[in-house]
């Protein structure tokens, strides 16, 4: 039996009203802010002050048509890479309604989850947890909204400083553009898929890994029909010609796709192209894991840019281009089983090809295949240039090559004239509390813009991960609204909800 619907203390605000906060994006970062704001409004000893004397007027603008978190990478059996304790609330307020344990309790699975004996839930379950949390805030979220830009404004001609911002958003279905006026803006839109330059965009058979589970079933059926297979769409029956799928990348997502294809389509041929010499394990040992502690952000931010850059480079092995050891061992077992049958790697069904860099792509109309051109950078091929170039013909390609986090730069283009004259024109810089640094004296103290998920160079690797969302969200809410712990009751007329 599912739990009854829950409702946040935040309430809908009409579009034409001046908002206290507009959050752009409604992924985990903005959701954590919504949770922190709800918790602070629901705690008897806490009221928001001194910048607002009413329940904050808040709206979240999300580009997707409904809440979803990495929906294209909900690979069967894939687990989280962080403890459930690092959820949206526990590290900030273990008594919150929004802890993962309370979610399990409300879903009537708490005792069953405990029997698993793990801190790492299935990714499918964690996505359901996030969706359950998002359901509390339906009243203040507007989906299918593509934010176009954020423009500074003065509330009156007499204002000497910027005192508010106009956020323009276009609804995907109707194309209607709506303007939201607000004192504060949080931009937390996550990353956009990054693919190698050699791969064409919008190719019907080339996909970023973020779309994998959304397209793979249909894709395999299309390829199967093209091959005139006898399987009639059933990938567990050998087709006339084996499907050949390429996976480009050497991190967790690439490994998950490579491994999933083995069970999803046992007769398919899979080739994994990696830029290094071998797949490498992620380092999640206890001492190293402390770089994801909330206080580490303070320590890192206080360093010089040179020290920060060196520290982040040293820590990249915890998150970038690495794979969890359990999955590595499973894939190695698959490779080794083939080695038992034959030492001839050219005949293997599943291969990992190191030191490969894709350089070009061409379609082969005669057979519907894609020809990938690679540069082989291994030492064995360096002696003769004639052996450094290779081609591989495949049916489809999945590029698990990461994300770029620069969407805020386009949105803030109308505000570029407010950048400090001493800073690089190509980048926005933020303070420790994630507030954008504008030219001193140009923006009112009770207005501003905050960035989330794009501050790795100043706040460390945890900025793009889930590890410190609960703590960070509390910091952002405090920075925007200010807090007081005076025993003042609920000056805003909001009473604590009991569940």
Short mmCIF file of C-alpha atoms in Angstrom, two decimals:
data_model
loop_
_atom_site.label_atom_id
_atom_site.label_comp_id
_atom_site.label_asym_id
_atom_site.label_seq_id
_atom_site.Cartn_x
_atom_site.Cartn_y
_atom_site.Cartn_z
CA UNK A 1 0.00 0.00 0.00
CA UNK A 2 1.45 3.38 -1.00
CA UNK A 3 1.70 6.21 1.48
CA UNK A 4 -0.84 9.06 1.39
CA UNK A 5 0.13 12.19 -0.56
CA UNK A 6 2.18 14.79 1.33
CA UNK A 7 2.17 18.53 0.89
CA UNK A 8 4.87 21.06 1.58
CA UNK A 9 4.24 24.24 3.56
CA UNK A 10 5.28 26.22 0.46
CA UNK A 11 2.38 27.66 -1.51
CA UNK A 12 1.79 28.68 -5.11
CA UNK A 13 2.59 32.25 -6.10
CA UNK A 14 0.94 34.00 -9.05
CA UNK A 15 3.28 34.66 -11.97
CA UNK A 16 2.83 38.42 -11.81
CA UNK A 17 3.83 38.71 -8.15
CA UNK A 18 7.35 39.55 -7.06
CA UNK A 19 8.91 36.27 -5.91
CA UNK A 20 11.39 35.86 -3.12
CA UNK A 21 13.12 33.02 -4.95
CA UNK A 22 13.08 31.45 -8.40
CA UNK A 23 15.01 28.19 -8.68
CA UNK A 24 15.97 27.23 -12.20
CA UNK A 25 15.96 23.46 -12.45
CA UNK A 26 14.30 20.93 -10.18
CA UNK A 27 16.81 18.15 -9.93
CA UNK A 28 18.39 16.95 -6.67
CA UNK A 29 20.13 20.28 -5.94
CA UNK A 30 16.98 22.40 -6.16
CA UNK A 31 14.91 19.67 -4.53
CA UNK A 32 17.31 19.73 -1.58
CA UNK A 33 16.78 23.50 -1.33
CA UNK A 34 13.01 22.98 -1.32
CA UNK A 35 13.41 20.40 1.44
CA UNK A 36 15.64 22.68 3.52
CA UNK A 37 13.20 25.57 3.12
CA UNK A 38 10.27 23.36 4.13
CA UNK A 39 12.15 22.04 7.16
CA UNK A 40 13.09 25.51 8.36
CA UNK A 41 9.54 26.76 7.98
CA UNK A 42 8.21 23.69 9.79
CA UNK A 43 10.54 23.88 12.80
CA UNK A 44 8.95 25.64 15.79
CA UNK A 45 12.20 27.32 16.86
CA UNK A 46 13.09 28.68 13.47
CA UNK A 47 11.62 31.52 11.44
CA UNK A 48 13.08 33.09 8.36
CA UNK A 49 14.37 36.57 9.04
CA UNK A 50 15.12 39.36 8.62
CA UNK A 51 14.72 39.57 4.84
CA UNK A 52 11.15 38.33 4.66
CA UNK A 53 8.24 38.60 7.07
CA UNK A 54 5.97 36.26 5.13
CA UNK A 55 6.12 32.70 3.91
CA UNK A 56 8.58 32.90 1.02
CA UNK A 57 7.12 33.19 -2.47
CA UNK A 58 9.00 30.49 -4.33
CA UNK A 59 8.78 28.77 -7.69
CA UNK A 60 10.90 26.04 -9.28
CA UNK A 61 11.17 25.98 -13.08
CA UNK A 62 12.03 22.59 -14.59
CA UNK A 63 12.64 21.77 -18.24
CA UNK A 64 11.45 18.16 -18.06
CA UNK A 65 7.74 17.41 -18.26
CA UNK A 66 7.84 15.57 -14.93
CA UNK A 67 10.37 14.83 -12.23
CA UNK A 68 13.05 12.40 -13.33
CA UNK A 69 16.62 11.78 -12.22
CA UNK A 70 19.03 10.16 -14.67
CA UNK A 71 16.09 8.25 -16.12
CA UNK A 72 18.24 7.09 -19.03
CA UNK A 73 20.74 5.37 -16.75
CA UNK A 74 18.41 3.36 -14.51
CA UNK A 75 20.24 0.21 -15.51
CA UNK A 76 18.79 -2.93 -13.89
CA UNK A 77 20.75 -3.84 -10.77
CA UNK A 78 22.79 -0.62 -10.70
CA UNK A 79 23.36 0.67 -7.18
CA UNK A 80 24.17 4.07 -5.76
CA UNK A 81 27.79 5.00 -5.20
CA UNK A 82 27.14 6.92 -1.98
CA UNK A 83 25.54 5.97 1.31
CA UNK A 84 21.81 6.59 1.72
CA UNK A 85 22.74 8.67 4.78
CA UNK A 86 23.89 11.33 2.31
CA UNK A 87 20.29 11.90 1.23
CA UNK A 88 18.46 15.22 0.88
CA UNK A 89 18.13 15.86 4.61
CA UNK A 90 19.88 13.56 7.09
CA UNK A 91 23.24 15.33 7.40
CA UNK A 92 21.43 18.63 7.99
CA UNK A 93 18.43 17.40 9.99
CA UNK A 94 18.09 13.68 10.81
CA UNK A 95 14.54 14.36 12.08
CA UNK A 96 13.35 15.66 8.72
CA UNK A 97 10.39 14.07 6.95
CA UNK A 98 12.61 13.81 3.89
CA UNK A 99 15.23 11.32 5.06
CA UNK A 100 15.69 8.17 3.04
CA UNK A 101 14.76 6.10 6.10
CA UNK A 102 11.46 7.96 6.47
CA UNK A 103 10.79 7.37 2.79
CA UNK A 104 11.32 3.64 3.34
CA UNK A 105 9.04 3.77 6.38
CA UNK A 106 6.32 5.55 4.41
CA UNK A 107 6.69 3.02 1.59
CA UNK A 108 6.49 0.19 4.14
CA UNK A 109 9.88 -1.21 3.11
CA UNK A 110 12.08 -0.17 6.03
CA UNK A 111 12.47 -3.61 7.60
CA UNK A 112 12.92 -5.25 4.21
CA UNK A 113 15.64 -2.78 3.23
CA UNK A 114 17.44 -3.44 6.50
CA UNK A 115 17.60 -7.13 5.58
CA UNK A 116 19.73 -6.21 2.56
CA UNK A 117 22.56 -5.20 4.89
CA UNK A 118 23.73 -2.37 2.63
CA UNK A 119 24.19 1.40 2.65
CA UNK A 120 23.90 1.51 -1.14
CA UNK A 121 20.32 1.39 -2.45
CA UNK A 122 19.48 0.47 -6.00
CA UNK A 123 19.59 3.49 -8.27
CA UNK A 124 16.00 2.67 -9.25
CA UNK A 125 14.94 2.95 -5.60
CA UNK A 126 16.85 6.18 -5.03
CA UNK A 127 15.17 7.73 -8.05
CA UNK A 128 11.83 6.74 -6.53
CA UNK A 129 12.90 8.36 -3.25
CA UNK A 130 13.74 11.62 -5.05
CA UNK A 131 10.44 11.48 -6.94
CA UNK A 132 8.59 10.92 -3.65
CA UNK A 133 10.27 14.00 -2.18
CA UNK A 134 9.48 16.02 -5.31
CA UNK A 135 5.82 15.09 -4.97
CA UNK A 136 5.56 17.21 -1.84
CA UNK A 137 6.27 20.35 -3.87
CA UNK A 138 3.93 19.99 -6.85
CA UNK A 139 2.26 23.28 -5.91
CA UNK A 140 5.43 25.31 -6.42
CA UNK A 141 6.99 23.50 -9.40
CA UNK A 142 6.31 24.37 -13.03
CA UNK A 143 7.46 21.66 -15.42
CA UNK A 144 8.13 21.86 -19.16
CA UNK A 145 9.73 25.29 -18.71
CA UNK A 146 12.89 26.14 -20.64
CA UNK A 147 14.54 29.11 -18.99
CA UNK A 148 15.82 31.56 -21.60
CA UNK A 149 17.67 34.15 -19.58
CA UNK A 150 18.02 36.04 -16.30
CA UNK A 151 17.97 39.83 -16.59
CA UNK A 152 18.82 42.25 -13.77
CA UNK A 153 16.38 45.10 -13.12
CA UNK A 154 15.76 48.02 -10.82
CA UNK A 155 12.36 48.08 -9.13
CA UNK A 156 12.16 51.84 -9.62
CA UNK A 157 13.99 54.50 -11.55
CA UNK A 158 15.31 55.90 -8.28
CA UNK A 159 17.12 52.68 -7.35
CA UNK A 160 20.87 52.97 -7.66
CA UNK A 161 21.38 49.23 -7.41
CA UNK A 162 19.91 46.14 -9.02
CA UNK A 163 17.13 45.04 -6.69
CA UNK A 164 15.51 42.16 -8.59
CA UNK A 165 15.79 39.89 -11.62
CA UNK A 166 13.47 38.84 -14.43
CA UNK A 167 13.58 35.16 -15.34
CA UNK A 168 12.06 34.38 -18.73
CA UNK A 169 10.87 30.82 -19.37
CA UNK A 170 9.27 29.23 -22.44
CA UNK A 171 6.74 26.44 -22.05
CA UNK A 172 7.69 23.52 -24.24
CA UNK A 173 4.17 22.58 -25.34
CA UNK A 174 2.68 25.97 -26.17
CA UNK A 175 5.83 28.02 -26.71
CA UNK A 176 4.41 30.70 -24.44
CA UNK A 177 7.03 32.84 -22.71
CA UNK A 178 6.39 33.85 -19.09
CA UNK A 179 8.40 36.33 -17.04
CA UNK A 180 8.98 35.75 -13.33
CA UNK A 181 10.22 38.69 -11.26
CA UNK A 182 12.23 37.73 -8.22
CA UNK A 183 14.63 39.03 -5.59
CA UNK A 184 16.79 35.91 -5.65
CA UNK A 185 17.70 33.35 -8.30
CA UNK A 186 19.25 29.90 -7.90
CA UNK A 187 20.57 28.25 -11.07
CA UNK A 188 20.85 24.49 -10.60
CA UNK A 189 20.30 22.90 -13.99
CA UNK A 190 22.86 20.10 -13.82
CA UNK A 191 25.11 19.04 -16.67
CA UNK A 192 24.51 18.77 -20.38
CA UNK A 193 25.73 15.69 -22.28
CA UNK A 194 29.25 15.97 -23.64
CA UNK A 195 30.31 13.91 -26.64
CA UNK A 196 33.60 13.76 -28.57
CA UNK A 197 33.81 16.30 -31.38
CA UNK A 198 34.11 13.53 -33.94
CA UNK A 199 30.64 12.18 -33.14
CA UNK A 200 27.75 13.89 -34.96
CA UNK A 201 24.86 15.29 -32.95
CA UNK A 202 21.31 13.97 -33.48
CA UNK A 203 22.46 10.84 -35.28
CA UNK A 204 19.74 8.13 -35.14
CA UNK A 205 22.25 5.47 -34.02
CA UNK A 206 24.65 7.51 -31.85
CA UNK A 207 23.57 8.35 -28.31
CA UNK A 208 24.93 9.83 -25.14
CA UNK A 209 24.86 7.42 -22.21
CA UNK A 210 22.22 9.58 -20.49
CA UNK A 211 19.66 8.16 -22.94
CA UNK A 212 20.66 4.51 -22.72
CA UNK A 213 17.69 2.83 -21.00
CA UNK A 214 15.26 5.10 -22.81
CA UNK A 215 16.34 4.01 -26.27
CA UNK A 216 18.05 0.64 -26.04
CA UNK A 217 14.97 -1.63 -26.35
CA UNK A 218 13.59 0.18 -29.40
CA UNK A 219 17.06 0.45 -30.90
CA UNK A 220 17.71 -3.28 -30.66
CA UNK A 221 14.38 -4.07 -32.30
CA UNK A 222 15.11 -1.66 -35.15
CA UNK A 223 18.54 -3.19 -35.72
CA UNK A 224 17.08 -6.68 -35.51
CA UNK A 225 14.54 -5.89 -38.23
CA UNK A 226 17.25 -4.34 -40.36
CA UNK A 227 19.29 -7.52 -40.08
CA UNK A 228 16.30 -9.61 -41.17
CA UNK A 229 16.73 -11.69 -38.04
CA UNK A 230 14.70 -14.78 -37.37
CA UNK A 231 14.29 -13.71 -33.77
CA UNK A 232 11.34 -11.45 -34.57
CA UNK A 233 12.54 -8.83 -32.12
CA UNK A 234 13.69 -11.28 -29.44
CA UNK A 235 17.31 -10.46 -28.73
CA UNK A 236 17.80 -13.77 -26.92
CA UNK A 237 17.67 -15.60 -30.26
CA UNK A 238 20.73 -15.31 -32.49
CA UNK A 239 20.11 -12.95 -35.44
CA UNK A 240 21.38 -13.53 -38.95
CA UNK A 241 24.26 -11.16 -38.24
CA UNK A 242 25.25 -10.29 -34.66
CA UNK A 243 24.42 -6.81 -33.47
CA UNK A 244 27.60 -4.86 -32.80
CA UNK A 245 27.40 -2.00 -30.32
CA UNK A 246 30.26 0.32 -29.41
CA UNK A 247 30.62 1.94 -26.00
CA UNK A 248 33.01 4.89 -25.79
CA UNK A 249 34.25 5.83 -22.34
CA UNK A 250 36.05 4.34 -19.36
CA UNK A 251 33.96 5.38 -16.35
CA UNK A 252 31.10 3.92 -14.35
CA UNK A 253 28.39 4.67 -16.92
CA UNK A 254 30.37 3.11 -19.77
CA UNK A 255 31.04 -0.01 -17.69
CA UNK A 256 27.38 -0.32 -16.67
CA UNK A 257 26.21 -0.11 -20.28
CA UNK A 258 28.87 -2.57 -21.46
CA UNK A 259 27.87 -5.03 -18.74
CA UNK A 260 24.11 -4.55 -19.21
CA UNK A 261 24.32 -5.33 -22.91
CA UNK A 262 25.73 -8.78 -22.13
CA UNK A 263 22.54 -9.82 -20.32
CA UNK A 264 20.09 -7.69 -22.28
CA UNK A 265 21.23 -9.03 -25.63
CA UNK A 266 23.37 -12.16 -25.15
CA UNK A 267 24.12 -12.55 -28.86
CA UNK A 268 25.28 -8.99 -29.40
CA UNK A 269 28.90 -8.13 -29.97
CA UNK A 270 30.10 -5.30 -27.73
CA UNK A 271 33.28 -3.24 -27.99
CA UNK A 272 34.36 -0.81 -25.33
CA UNK A 273 36.84 1.86 -26.42
CA UNK A 274 38.81 3.52 -23.62
CA UNK A 275 41.44 6.25 -23.79
CA UNK A 276 43.62 4.76 -21.07
CA UNK A 277 45.43 1.47 -20.78
CA UNK A 278 42.90 -0.22 -18.48
CA UNK A 279 39.68 0.28 -16.56
CA UNK A 280 40.52 1.64 -13.13
CA UNK A 281 38.68 1.26 -9.81
CA UNK A 282 37.19 4.19 -7.92
CA UNK A 283 38.78 4.98 -4.59
CA UNK A 284 36.10 5.03 -1.92
CA UNK A 285 38.34 4.17 1.03
CA UNK A 286 37.44 5.92 4.31
CA UNK A 287 40.18 8.55 4.44
CA UNK A 288 39.83 9.48 0.79
CA UNK A 289 36.05 9.65 1.19
CA UNK A 290 36.52 12.52 3.63
CA UNK A 291 37.03 14.84 0.67
CA UNK A 292 33.23 14.59 0.34
CA UNK A 293 32.63 15.76 3.91
CA UNK A 294 30.87 19.14 4.07
CA UNK A 295 33.72 20.79 6.01
CA UNK A 296 36.15 19.91 3.23
CA UNK A 297 34.51 22.63 1.13
CA UNK A 298 35.63 25.24 3.66
CA UNK A 299 39.18 23.88 3.64
CA UNK A 300 39.40 23.76 -0.15
CA UNK A 301 37.76 27.13 -0.82
CA UNK A 302 40.25 28.85 1.51
CA UNK A 303 43.21 27.67 -0.62
CA UNK A 304 44.80 29.53 -3.50
CA UNK A 305 43.56 28.69 -7.02
CA UNK A 306 46.79 26.81 -7.71
CA UNK A 307 46.49 24.64 -4.58
CA UNK A 308 42.79 23.97 -5.28
CA UNK A 309 43.51 22.91 -8.84
CA UNK A 310 46.21 20.49 -7.72
CA UNK A 311 44.02 19.04 -4.97
CA UNK A 312 41.07 18.49 -7.29
CA UNK A 313 43.30 16.85 -9.90
CA UNK A 314 44.64 14.51 -7.24
CA UNK A 315 41.11 13.58 -6.12
CA UNK A 316 39.66 12.91 -9.57
CA UNK A 317 40.20 9.18 -9.15
CA UNK A 318 37.26 9.11 -6.77
CA UNK A 319 34.74 10.13 -9.42
CA UNK A 320 35.99 10.59 -12.99
CA UNK A 321 36.91 7.80 -15.39
CA UNK A 322 36.73 5.10 -12.72
CA UNK A 323 34.49 2.11 -11.99
CA UNK A 324 33.36 0.48 -8.77
CA UNK A 325 35.49 -2.57 -8.00
CA UNK A 326 32.56 -5.02 -7.90
CA UNK A 327 31.59 -4.17 -11.47
CA UNK A 328 35.19 -4.24 -12.65
CA UNK A 329 35.59 -7.75 -11.32
CA UNK A 330 32.38 -8.90 -13.01
CA UNK A 331 33.48 -7.53 -16.37
CA UNK A 332 36.91 -9.06 -15.98
CA UNK A 333 35.26 -12.41 -15.35
CA UNK A 334 33.36 -12.05 -18.62
CA UNK A 335 36.56 -11.26 -20.51
CA UNK A 336 38.45 -14.10 -18.84
CA UNK A 337 35.79 -16.66 -19.74
CA UNK A 338 36.36 -15.81 -23.41
CA UNK A 339 40.10 -16.24 -22.93
CA UNK A 340 39.49 -19.82 -21.77
CA UNK A 341 37.88 -20.62 -25.10
CA UNK A 342 40.45 -18.88 -27.28
CA UNK A 343 43.46 -16.59 -26.99
CA UNK A 344 42.49 -14.85 -30.24
CA UNK A 345 40.96 -11.61 -29.00
CA UNK A 346 39.84 -10.70 -32.51
CA UNK A 347 37.18 -13.42 -32.25
CA UNK A 348 35.88 -12.42 -28.84
CA UNK A 349 32.27 -11.32 -28.53
CA UNK A 350 33.09 -8.71 -25.88
CA UNK A 351 36.24 -6.62 -26.09
CA UNK A 352 37.85 -3.71 -24.30
CA UNK A 353 40.18 -1.80 -26.61
CA UNK A 354 42.60 0.57 -24.83
CA UNK A 355 44.27 3.79 -26.01
CA UNK A 356 41.55 4.44 -28.59
CA UNK A 357 40.50 7.94 -29.62
CA UNK A 358 37.61 8.34 -32.05
CA UNK A 359 38.55 10.69 -34.89
CA UNK A 360 35.74 10.42 -37.44
CA UNK A 361 32.42 8.76 -38.21
CA UNK A 362 30.86 7.81 -41.53
CA UNK A 363 27.59 6.10 -42.45
CA UNK A 364 27.63 3.03 -44.68
CA UNK A 365 24.34 3.13 -46.62
CA UNK A 366 24.93 -0.26 -48.21
CA UNK A 367 24.49 -2.13 -44.93
CA UNK A 368 23.23 0.51 -42.51
CA UNK A 369 26.33 0.35 -40.35
CA UNK A 370 28.38 3.14 -38.82
CA UNK A 371 32.11 3.18 -39.47
CA UNK A 372 34.12 4.55 -36.58
CA UNK A 373 37.64 5.81 -37.22
CA UNK A 374 40.04 5.54 -34.31
CA UNK A 375 43.57 6.58 -33.53
CA UNK A 376 45.38 3.84 -31.66
CA UNK A 377 47.65 5.52 -29.16
CA UNK A 378 49.25 2.40 -27.69
CA UNK A 379 53.04 2.19 -27.65
CA UNK A 380 52.91 -0.79 -29.98
CA UNK A 381 51.46 1.45 -32.68
CA UNK A 382 53.61 4.53 -32.16
CA UNK A 383 56.55 3.25 -34.19
CA UNK A 384 54.70 3.25 -37.50
CA UNK A 385 52.01 5.77 -38.45
CA UNK A 386 50.46 3.21 -40.79
CA UNK A 387 49.24 1.25 -37.79
CA UNK A 388 47.87 4.14 -35.75
CA UNK A 389 44.57 4.40 -37.62
CA UNK A 390 41.78 1.83 -37.36
CA UNK A 391 38.19 1.47 -38.43
CA UNK A 392 35.41 -0.48 -36.75
CA UNK A 393 31.93 -1.03 -38.22
CA UNK A 394 29.11 -1.04 -35.68
CA UNK A 395 25.33 -0.83 -35.55
CA UNK A 396 25.14 1.78 -32.79
CA UNK A 397 27.27 3.86 -30.46
CA UNK A 398 26.84 4.94 -26.84
CA UNK A 399 29.17 7.69 -25.68
CA UNK A 400 29.61 7.69 -21.91
CA UNK A 401 31.82 10.75 -22.02
CA UNK A 402 30.52 12.96 -19.24
CA UNK A 403 28.82 16.32 -19.02
CA UNK A 404 29.53 20.02 -19.39
CA UNK A 405 28.19 22.39 -16.76
CA UNK A 406 27.97 25.78 -18.42
CA UNK A 407 24.24 26.38 -18.96
CA UNK A 408 24.34 29.23 -16.42
CA UNK A 409 26.67 31.20 -18.68
CA UNK A 410 24.02 31.49 -21.39
CA UNK A 411 21.26 32.33 -18.92
CA UNK A 412 23.31 35.09 -17.29
CA UNK A 413 24.40 36.73 -20.53
CA UNK A 414 22.11 39.76 -19.92
CA UNK A 415 23.94 40.27 -16.60
CA UNK A 416 27.48 40.16 -17.95
CA UNK A 417 27.88 43.91 -17.55
CA UNK A 418 27.75 43.32 -13.79
CA UNK A 419 30.86 41.12 -13.74
CA UNK A 420 33.70 42.52 -11.64
CA UNK A 421 36.16 44.30 -13.89
CA UNK A 422 39.05 42.43 -12.28
CA UNK A 423 37.73 38.95 -13.14
CA UNK A 424 37.91 36.88 -16.29
CA UNK A 425 35.09 37.77 -18.65
CA UNK A 426 34.57 34.13 -19.58
CA UNK A 427 33.69 32.89 -16.10
CA UNK A 428 31.37 33.66 -13.24
CA UNK A 429 32.88 33.48 -9.78
CA UNK A 430 31.02 32.68 -6.59
CA UNK A 431 31.63 33.30 -2.91
CA UNK A 432 31.87 30.49 -0.37
CA UNK A 433 28.05 30.61 0.04
CA UNK A 434 27.64 30.04 -3.75
CA UNK A 435 26.50 33.61 -4.36
CA UNK A 436 27.63 35.11 -7.66
CA UNK A 437 30.17 37.89 -7.28
CA UNK A 438 28.95 40.99 -9.07
CA UNK A 439 30.82 44.28 -9.31
CA UNK A 440 30.76 45.73 -5.77
CA UNK A 441 27.96 48.21 -5.20
CA UNK A 442 25.89 47.24 -8.26
CA UNK A 443 23.46 44.72 -6.69
CA UNK A 444 21.41 45.24 -3.55
CA UNK A 445 22.28 43.13 -0.50
CA UNK A 446 18.77 41.64 -0.50
CA UNK A 447 19.01 40.42 -4.11
CA UNK A 448 21.34 38.08 -5.95
CA UNK A 449 22.07 34.93 -7.91
CA UNK A 450 23.38 31.62 -6.55
CA UNK A 451 24.96 28.81 -8.59
CA UNK A 452 24.76 25.09 -7.83
CA UNK A 453 26.55 22.18 -9.46
CA UNK A 454 29.01 24.20 -11.55
CA UNK A 455 31.53 25.31 -8.92
CA UNK A 456 33.92 22.37 -8.87
CA UNK A 457 36.98 24.56 -9.39
CA UNK A 458 36.32 26.47 -6.15
CA UNK A 459 34.22 24.10 -4.02
CA UNK A 460 35.63 20.71 -4.98
CA UNK A 461 34.40 17.47 -6.52
CA UNK A 462 31.40 17.24 -4.20
CA UNK A 463 29.86 20.26 -5.94
CA UNK A 464 28.68 18.11 -8.86
CA UNK A 465 27.71 15.09 -6.73
CA UNK A 466 24.99 14.18 -4.23
CA UNK A 467 27.27 13.86 -1.21
CA UNK A 468 26.68 17.20 0.50
CA UNK A 469 23.31 18.25 -0.94
CA UNK A 470 21.58 18.35 2.45
CA UNK A 471 24.19 20.55 4.10
CA UNK A 472 24.71 22.76 1.06
CA UNK A 473 20.99 23.37 0.64
CA UNK A 474 20.78 24.59 4.22
CA UNK A 475 23.69 26.95 3.58
CA UNK A 476 22.02 28.37 0.48
CA UNK A 477 18.68 28.91 2.24
CA UNK A 478 20.49 30.64 5.11
CA UNK A 479 22.45 32.79 2.68
CA UNK A 480 19.34 33.90 0.82
CA UNK A 481 16.92 34.41 3.66
CA UNK A 482 18.96 34.57 6.85
CA UNK A 483 17.89 32.71 9.99
CA UNK A 484 17.31 33.32 13.65
CA UNK A 485 16.84 30.71 16.38
CA UNK A 486 14.95 32.97 18.72
CA UNK A 487 11.97 31.26 20.32
CA UNK A 488 9.52 33.39 18.44
CA UNK A 489 6.95 30.76 17.50
CA UNK A 490 5.59 30.86 13.98
CA UNK A 491 5.42 34.52 13.08
CA UNK A 492 4.46 33.46 9.57
CA UNK A 493 1.37 31.57 10.71
CA UNK A 494 2.84 28.22 9.66
CA UNK A 495 2.38 25.31 12.03
CA UNK A 496 4.44 22.16 12.12
CA UNK A 497 2.99 19.24 10.20
CA UNK A 498 2.64 15.89 11.91
CA UNK A 499 2.76 12.66 9.92
#
